[in-house]
Amino acid sequence: MASSSFNDKHSALRFADVGALSKRMLAPIDGYEKAPLVSLEEAVKPLVNIVPKIERNVYVVQENCQNPEDGLTTDESA
């Protein structure tokens, strides 16, 4: 029986696996620059049922990005 850490490792690899991307040129995504800026928590809400533990991951990266030295906000740095 597989452990949950085994499944977590494979989930992370699946989301980060970019080796099979097509080499063909794609049209740019238009219109996003007109969308309002929202917090990271708000931005990931549509992904909650798709990406396992995304809310926990957002919390962790925000905690790790407190007081960024690059002039960005916590959300931008995260």
Short mmCIF file of C-alpha atoms in Angstrom, two decimals, residues 3-14:
data_model
loop_
_atom_site.label_atom_id
_atom_site.label_comp_id
_atom_site.label_asym_id
_atom_site.label_seq_id
_atom_site.Cartn_x
_atom_site.Cartn_y
_atom_site.Cartn_z
CA SER A 3 1.92 5.99 1.79
CA SER A 4 0.52 9.50 1.59
CA SER A 5 4.03 10.94 1.34
CA PHE A 6 4.55 8.75 -1.74
CA ASN A 7 1.37 10.19 -3.27
CA ASP A 8 2.38 13.74 -2.32
CA LYS A 9 5.72 13.32 -4.08
CA HIS A 10 4.04 12.10 -7.24
CA SER A 11 1.46 14.92 -7.14
CA ALA A 12 4.23 17.49 -6.87
CA LEU A 13 6.07 15.92 -9.77
CA ARG A 14 2.93 15.81 -11.86
#
